[in-house]
Short mmCIF file of C-alpha atoms and ligand atoms in Angstrom, two decimals:
data_model
loop_
_atom_site.label_atom_id
_atom_site.label_comp_id
_atom_site.label_asym_id
_atom_site.label_seq_id
_atom_site.Cartn_x
_atom_site.Cartn_y
_atom_site.Cartn_z
CA UNK A 1 15.40 24.80 -10.30
CA UNK A 2 14.93 24.84 -6.49
CA UNK A 3 11.44 24.11 -5.18
CA UNK A 4 10.26 26.28 -2.33
CA UNK A 5 7.31 24.96 -0.28
CA UNK A 6 4.50 24.03 -2.62
CA UNK A 7 0.94 24.66 -1.66
CA UNK A 8 -2.42 24.01 -3.20
CA UNK A 9 -4.95 26.85 -3.76
CA UNK A 10 -7.75 27.95 -6.01
CA UNK A 11 -6.92 29.24 -9.43
CA UNK A 12 -8.14 32.88 -9.72
CA UNK A 13 -8.67 35.17 -12.67
CA UNK A 14 -5.45 37.03 -11.90
CA UNK A 15 -3.50 33.83 -12.52
CA UNK A 16 -4.87 33.30 -16.03
CA UNK A 17 -2.26 35.28 -17.97
CA UNK A 18 0.43 33.08 -16.52
CA UNK A 19 -1.58 29.93 -17.01
CA UNK A 20 -2.28 30.83 -20.71
CA UNK A 21 1.43 31.23 -21.13
CA UNK A 22 2.06 27.82 -19.65
CA UNK A 23 -0.71 26.31 -21.82
CA UNK A 24 1.14 27.60 -24.90
CA UNK A 25 4.41 26.07 -23.80
CA UNK A 26 2.83 22.77 -22.79
CA UNK A 27 0.16 22.22 -25.51
CA UNK A 28 1.36 24.41 -28.41
CA UNK A 29 -1.49 24.79 -30.95
CA UNK A 30 -3.88 22.83 -28.77
CA UNK A 31 -3.41 25.34 -25.91
CA UNK A 32 -6.45 26.90 -24.31
CA UNK A 33 -6.47 30.63 -24.72
CA UNK A 34 -6.78 33.04 -21.86
CA UNK A 35 -10.32 33.81 -23.04
CA UNK A 36 -11.33 30.16 -22.88
CA UNK A 37 -9.80 29.79 -19.43
CA UNK A 38 -11.87 32.79 -18.28
CA UNK A 39 -14.97 31.05 -19.60
CA UNK A 40 -14.02 27.88 -17.67
CA UNK A 41 -13.78 29.80 -14.40
CA UNK A 42 -17.01 31.79 -15.22
CA UNK A 43 -18.77 28.48 -15.83
CA UNK A 44 -18.03 27.55 -12.25
CA UNK A 45 -15.57 24.82 -13.05
CA UNK A 46 -13.34 24.25 -10.16
CA UNK A 47 -9.68 24.99 -10.92
CA UNK A 48 -6.97 24.38 -8.42
CA UNK A 49 -3.29 25.18 -8.70
CA UNK A 50 -0.11 24.28 -7.03
CA UNK A 51 1.87 27.39 -6.12
CA UNK A 52 5.53 28.01 -5.36
CA UNK A 53 5.25 31.29 -3.51
CA UNK A 54 2.87 33.14 -5.89
CA UNK A 55 3.98 31.31 -8.99
CA UNK A 56 1.66 28.72 -10.58
CA UNK A 57 3.68 25.56 -11.21
CA UNK A 58 0.70 23.38 -12.11
CA UNK A 59 -3.06 23.47 -12.40
CA UNK A 60 -6.07 21.28 -13.08
CA UNK A 61 -9.67 21.86 -13.74
CA UNK A 62 -12.53 19.56 -12.77
CA UNK A 63 -16.19 19.65 -13.51
CA UNK A 64 -18.11 18.14 -10.53
CA UNK A 65 -21.78 17.35 -10.91
CA UNK A 66 -24.15 14.56 -10.24
CA UNK A 67 -22.44 11.21 -9.81
CA UNK A 68 -19.44 11.98 -12.00
CA UNK A 69 -16.45 14.24 -12.15
CA UNK A 70 -14.59 15.15 -15.38
CA UNK A 71 -11.01 16.24 -15.33
CA UNK A 72 -10.90 18.99 -18.00
CA UNK A 73 -7.28 19.85 -17.89
CA UNK A 74 -4.11 19.13 -15.99
CA UNK A 75 -0.60 20.53 -16.67
CA UNK A 76 2.66 21.04 -14.86
CA UNK A 77 5.37 23.55 -15.66
CA UNK A 78 7.98 21.63 -17.74
CA UNK A 79 10.68 22.83 -15.32
CA UNK A 80 8.84 21.38 -12.32
CA UNK A 81 7.94 17.88 -13.42
CA UNK A 82 8.59 14.58 -11.61
CA UNK A 83 8.37 16.23 -8.24
CA UNK A 84 4.82 15.15 -7.40
CA UNK A 85 2.98 18.34 -8.52
CA UNK A 86 0.44 16.43 -10.65
CA UNK A 87 0.07 13.93 -7.83
CA UNK A 88 -0.91 16.77 -5.55
CA UNK A 89 -3.48 17.98 -8.04
CA UNK A 90 -4.87 14.46 -8.65
CA UNK A 91 -5.12 13.58 -4.88
CA UNK A 92 -7.03 16.86 -4.42
CA UNK A 93 -9.39 16.06 -7.28
CA UNK A 94 -10.09 12.57 -6.10
CA UNK A 95 -10.72 13.79 -2.52
CA UNK A 96 -13.14 16.55 -3.72
CA UNK A 97 -14.89 14.22 -6.12
CA UNK A 98 -15.45 11.73 -3.31
CA UNK A 99 -16.62 14.45 -0.99
CA UNK A 100 -19.11 15.70 -3.63
CA UNK A 101 -20.55 12.18 -3.85
CA UNK A 102 -19.20 11.33 -7.26
CA UNK A 103 -18.99 7.65 -8.07
CA UNK A 104 -16.44 7.94 -10.78
CA UNK A 105 -13.85 10.31 -12.35
CA UNK A 106 -13.44 10.55 -16.14
CA UNK A 107 -10.89 12.13 -18.44
CA UNK A 108 -9.54 12.08 -22.00
CA UNK A 109 -5.91 11.61 -22.79
CA UNK A 110 -4.03 11.47 -26.12
CA UNK A 111 -3.26 7.80 -26.88
CA UNK A 112 0.41 8.73 -27.37
CA UNK A 113 0.74 10.66 -24.04
CA UNK A 114 2.72 8.19 -22.00
CA UNK A 115 3.62 10.40 -18.94
CA UNK A 116 0.02 11.24 -18.34
CA UNK A 117 -1.15 7.68 -18.88
CA UNK A 118 1.43 6.43 -16.32
CA UNK A 119 0.10 8.94 -13.90
CA UNK A 120 -3.50 7.86 -14.45
CA UNK A 121 -2.56 4.17 -14.23
CA UNK A 122 -1.37 4.83 -10.72
CA UNK A 123 -4.89 6.05 -9.81
CA UNK A 124 -6.54 3.03 -11.31
CA UNK A 125 -7.97 4.71 -14.36
CA UNK A 126 -8.99 2.28 -17.13
CA UNK A 127 -9.86 2.83 -20.75
CA UNK A 128 -13.57 2.85 -21.66
CA UNK A 129 -13.44 4.07 -25.24
CA UNK A 130 -11.60 5.96 -27.89
CA UNK A 131 -12.48 9.26 -29.49
CA UNK A 132 -11.04 9.22 -33.01
CA UNK A 133 -9.13 12.32 -34.20
CA UNK A 134 -10.00 14.12 -30.94
CA UNK A 135 -7.12 16.58 -31.03
CA UNK A 136 -7.72 19.09 -33.75
CA UNK A 137 -4.20 19.96 -34.82
CA UNK A 138 -2.51 16.60 -34.64
CA UNK A 139 -5.52 14.36 -35.38
CA UNK A 140 -4.41 12.16 -32.49
CA UNK A 141 -7.05 9.85 -30.89
CA UNK A 142 -8.00 10.26 -27.31
CA UNK A 143 -8.62 7.49 -24.89
CA UNK A 144 -11.53 8.02 -22.52
CA UNK A 145 -10.65 6.78 -19.10
CA UNK A 146 -12.59 6.13 -15.93
CA UNK A 147 -11.68 5.66 -12.33
CA UNK A 148 -14.19 4.20 -9.88
CA UNK A 149 -14.42 5.90 -6.49
C1 COA B 201 1.54 14.47 -17.12
C2 COA B 201 1.98 15.51 -16.13
C3 COA B 201 0.76 16.41 -15.70
C4 COA B 201 2.69 14.87 -14.97
O1 COA B 201 3.08 15.88 -14.07
P1 COA B 201 4.18 15.66 -12.89
O2 COA B 201 4.03 16.75 -11.85
O3 COA B 201 5.54 15.54 -13.53
O4 COA B 201 3.79 14.23 -12.27
P2 COA B 201 4.28 13.64 -10.90
O5 COA B 201 5.66 14.16 -10.55
O6 COA B 201 3.14 13.85 -9.89
O7 COA B 201 4.34 12.10 -11.32
C5 COA B 201 3.57 11.05 -10.78
C6 COA B 201 3.83 9.78 -11.55
O8 COA B 201 3.33 9.86 -12.85
C7 COA B 201 4.22 9.10 -13.71
N1 COA B 201 4.89 9.92 -14.64
C8 COA B 201 4.89 11.36 -14.71
N2 COA B 201 5.70 11.82 -15.70
C9 COA B 201 6.19 10.69 -16.31
C10 COA B 201 7.12 10.55 -17.40
N3 COA B 201 7.64 11.63 -18.09
N4 COA B 201 7.41 9.32 -17.78
C11 COA B 201 6.91 8.21 -17.14
N5 COA B 201 6.09 8.30 -16.08
C12 COA B 201 5.72 9.53 -15.65
C13 COA B 201 5.25 8.42 -12.83
O9 COA B 201 4.62 7.19 -12.39
C14 COA B 201 5.31 9.43 -11.69
O10 COA B 201 5.80 8.81 -10.48
P3 COA B 201 7.38 8.85 -10.21
O11 COA B 201 7.94 10.17 -10.52
O12 COA B 201 7.48 8.47 -8.80
O13 COA B 201 7.91 7.76 -11.16
C15 COA B 201 3.04 16.44 -16.85
O14 COA B 201 4.00 15.64 -17.49
C16 COA B 201 2.46 17.40 -17.90
O15 COA B 201 2.10 18.53 -17.59
N6 COA B 201 2.42 16.95 -19.15
C17 COA B 201 1.93 17.80 -20.26
C18 COA B 201 0.50 18.05 -20.13
C19 COA B 201 -0.34 16.82 -20.19
O16 COA B 201 -0.02 15.84 -20.88
N7 COA B 201 -1.43 16.83 -19.46
C20 COA B 201 -2.39 15.73 -19.43
C21 COA B 201 -3.30 15.90 -20.48
S1 COA B 201 -4.65 14.62 -20.37
#
């Protein structure tokens, strides 16, 4: 598929139906529902997306507060991968976490999720712990990772 010009923007409630659809494709039974995504936005968590025209091709949510930032979610449309979309999202998160005075960024990632781990390696994330059976449907463990700012 051809890429148009990609731009970053805020994720708004009117994007959530499309995002919930992408969640189902990307995460299957672990997908966040549209209702849960609404709750995330209502809780004030900052969600940004990469758009091709008006179409969401990737999105990420971050909770900024105090001296830490938590990445809640990051996903890219399977048809748009390996073109730097997640990198745009991560660069933006790191810049905003820094600007907010955070000292570290944290996230959880499935221990068998190699693409995501490669991405996080590039940013200098390192493992600080493991949550056993973190993912409800697969029982997969999650690695808790930290990046110092
Ligand atoms: C992980 C994910 C967000 C990466 O998105 P992306 O837009 O394809 O990533 P980018 O194009 O910015 O890739 C940046 C770098 O990450 C690494 N990477 C990304 N996908 C990879 C893959 N499939 N295999 C190996 N390395 C990979 C590479 O180092 C890549 O740089 P390169 O393309 O120059 O080699 C995407 O694969 C995805 O949505 N996966 C499913 C959802 C998910 O696992 N989310 C994370 C949950 S914690």
